[in-house]
Amino acid sequence: MKPLSDSERAELLAGLDGWSLVEGRDAIRKHFIFDDFNAAFAWMTRVAMVAEKMDHHPEWFNVYRKVDVTLSTHDANGLTRRDIEMAQRMDQFAAGLNEA
Amino acid sequence: MKPLSDSERAELLAGLDGWSLVEGRDAIRKHFIFDDFNAAFAWMTRVAMVAEKMDHHPEWFNVYRKVDVTLSTHDANGLTRRDIEMAQRMDQFAAGLNEA
């Protein structure tokens, strides 16, 4: 996995909703807030399955209904397409839960 | 839920394995390391069920096979017996996984 090029970076990051660059590190971050712990952990469980399948695991902090996620590709020492894909999956799953 | 008294605190904290007091806050913390993400998230799932049933939720940070946990009772603004009980359940579940 190669780090994102400058043009990929500009294009792909612009396509993400609510993600921001982490200061001092080539990573992206988003703060998710769900209805309650049940919804937050249900979301984490769906993400965990995908993370394991992709062999690409998030850094995440949870307390009650909040989950703070940081994505970066440790092997590439920075952002790659896998982080973009993971961010998209996380957003899809979160949207699904909010519809309920 | 009342905060732990000094005598309860001395007795109950001494009975915990690997937990330490958090500086600047009435909370306890432990860093768990599992075999892999599968084991770490399996453990988190067992804990999540108990947390929901107790209505007592941890603050936890996970990356791959590591989980850093902080326990405190927000309503009591400090440590209570529920934190001790949660710490014990977490240790029990972790021991179960390590036996596998």
XYZ file of C-alpha atoms in Angstrom:
200
model
C 0.000 0.000 0.000
C 1.430 3.348 -1.125
C 0.654 6.612 0.657
C -1.837 8.795 -1.215
C -0.329 11.092 -3.831
C -1.068 14.795 -3.595
C -3.744 14.612 -6.269
C -5.384 11.498 -4.799
C -5.304 13.138 -1.412
C -7.038 16.294 -2.630
C -9.705 14.342 -4.475
C -10.409 11.547 -2.000
C -10.366 13.596 1.182
C -12.723 16.151 -0.361
C -15.188 13.312 -0.955
C -15.391 12.368 2.722
C -18.043 13.761 5.035
C -16.997 15.134 8.408
C -13.454 13.759 8.456
C -10.563 16.075 9.205
C -6.789 15.775 9.029
C -4.994 15.109 12.298
C -2.434 17.730 13.220
C 1.164 16.522 13.222
C 0.354 13.145 11.703
C -0.761 11.771 8.341
C -4.135 10.522 9.547
C -7.824 11.427 9.481
C -10.231 11.655 12.347
C -13.968 11.813 12.945
C -16.112 12.040 16.025
C -19.261 9.915 15.791
C -22.212 10.394 18.141
C -24.987 7.793 18.272
C -28.317 7.615 20.090
C -26.953 5.526 22.933
C -24.346 2.891 23.840
C -26.371 0.153 22.153
C -26.170 1.993 18.819
C -22.525 2.993 19.281
C -21.395 -0.543 20.036
C -23.570 -2.037 17.291
C -21.799 0.298 14.888
C -18.393 -0.649 16.284
C -19.245 -4.316 15.828
C -20.121 -3.859 12.159
C -16.926 -1.883 11.655
C -14.876 -4.500 13.519
C -15.987 -7.231 11.094
C -14.957 -5.133 8.108
C -11.701 -4.102 9.783
C -10.778 -7.718 10.406
C -11.643 -8.720 6.844
C -9.630 -5.824 5.393
C -6.872 -6.452 7.966
C -7.044 -2.721 8.538
C -7.904 -1.698 12.074
C -8.970 1.688 13.393
C -7.728 3.521 16.446
C -10.880 4.338 18.328
C -11.974 5.689 21.673
C -15.475 5.040 22.975
C -17.364 6.365 25.926
C -21.103 5.740 26.104
C -22.604 6.949 22.804
C -19.499 8.644 21.423
C -16.765 7.103 19.277
C -13.686 9.077 18.271
C -11.932 7.399 15.327
C -8.466 7.920 13.854
C -7.475 6.220 10.618
C -3.986 5.835 9.188
C -2.092 2.990 7.541
C 0.659 2.012 9.948
C 2.562 -0.029 7.344
C 2.652 2.920 4.943
C 3.246 5.419 7.745
C 0.383 7.579 6.481
C -2.909 7.735 4.648
C -3.670 5.225 1.891
C -6.739 4.230 -0.105
C -7.568 1.718 2.612
C -8.187 4.541 5.051
C -10.528 6.217 2.593
C -12.383 2.949 2.067
C -12.663 2.378 5.820
C -13.924 5.938 6.373
C -16.587 5.394 3.714
C -17.722 2.114 5.271
C -17.905 3.727 8.697
C -20.063 6.534 7.317
C -22.345 4.055 5.541
C -22.854 2.029 8.714
C -23.468 5.147 10.789
C -26.075 6.352 8.288
C -27.806 2.975 8.532
C -28.049 3.211 12.297
C -29.369 6.738 12.203
C -32.174 5.656 9.913
C -33.485 3.235 12.507
C -24.029 5.329 44.168
C -21.706 6.836 46.753
C -17.992 7.336 46.124
C -15.808 4.780 47.885
C -14.867 5.632 51.455
C -11.190 5.668 52.341
C -11.337 2.236 53.933
C -13.320 0.710 51.055
C -10.892 2.283 48.654
C -7.851 0.814 50.367
C -9.398 -2.634 50.581
C -11.063 -2.887 47.184
C -8.299 -1.368 45.093
C -5.730 -3.627 46.731
C -7.769 -6.600 45.538
C -7.563 -5.635 41.871
C -4.881 -6.983 39.574
C -2.986 -4.575 37.346
C -5.250 -1.567 37.801
C -3.748 1.772 38.775
C -5.138 5.117 39.862
C -5.354 7.799 37.200
C -3.438 10.959 38.023
C -5.561 14.019 38.582
C -8.837 12.156 38.528
C -10.710 9.688 40.740
C -10.569 6.812 38.272
C -8.706 3.565 37.638
C -7.006 2.427 34.478
C -5.635 -0.759 32.955
C -3.959 -1.592 29.686
C -5.063 -4.944 28.281
C -3.132 -6.727 25.526
C -4.687 -9.689 23.719
C -3.396 -12.111 21.114
C -4.904 -10.227 18.197
C -7.808 -7.970 17.179
C -10.217 -10.907 17.153
C -9.520 -11.602 20.829
C -9.511 -7.911 21.782
C -12.863 -7.234 20.169
C -14.376 -10.471 21.474
C -13.428 -9.289 24.947
C -14.869 -5.837 24.309
C -18.118 -7.436 23.173
C -18.471 -9.466 26.358
C -17.707 -6.368 28.401
C -20.179 -4.282 26.378
C -23.032 -6.655 27.253
C -22.245 -6.398 30.957
C -21.761 -2.635 30.740
C -25.166 -2.213 29.153
C -26.827 -4.442 31.727
C -25.137 -2.601 34.611
C -25.769 0.723 32.875
C -22.151 1.427 33.648
C -19.991 2.082 30.606
C -16.210 2.173 30.341
C -14.038 4.728 28.623
C -11.849 2.651 26.344
C -9.370 3.095 23.558
C -8.605 0.228 21.188
C -6.031 -0.201 18.495
C -5.499 -3.676 17.100
C -4.866 -6.026 20.054
C -4.591 -3.370 22.732
C -7.380 -1.904 24.859
C -6.728 0.904 27.306
C -9.589 1.169 29.831
C -10.518 3.908 32.290
C -13.265 3.371 34.850
C -15.016 5.985 36.950
C -18.619 6.636 37.930
C -19.628 9.843 36.196
C -22.771 10.313 38.317
C -20.747 10.053 41.533
C -17.835 12.040 40.121
C -15.414 9.337 41.220
C -14.834 5.686 41.991
C -17.680 3.559 43.335
C -18.293 -0.136 43.886
C -19.600 -0.376 40.343
C -16.144 0.432 39.008
C -14.627 -2.288 41.154
C -17.242 -4.751 39.939
C -16.642 -3.780 36.317
C -12.870 -4.106 36.739
C -13.340 -7.589 38.175
C -15.595 -8.662 35.296
C -13.103 -7.320 32.780
C -10.294 -9.285 34.408
C -12.426 -12.447 34.472
C -13.250 -12.152 30.782
C -9.638 -11.419 29.873
C -8.500 -14.481 31.797
C -11.013 -16.571 29.880
C -9.651 -15.408 26.553
C -6.071 -15.997 27.533
C -6.859 -19.595 28.400
C -7.980 -20.284 24.836
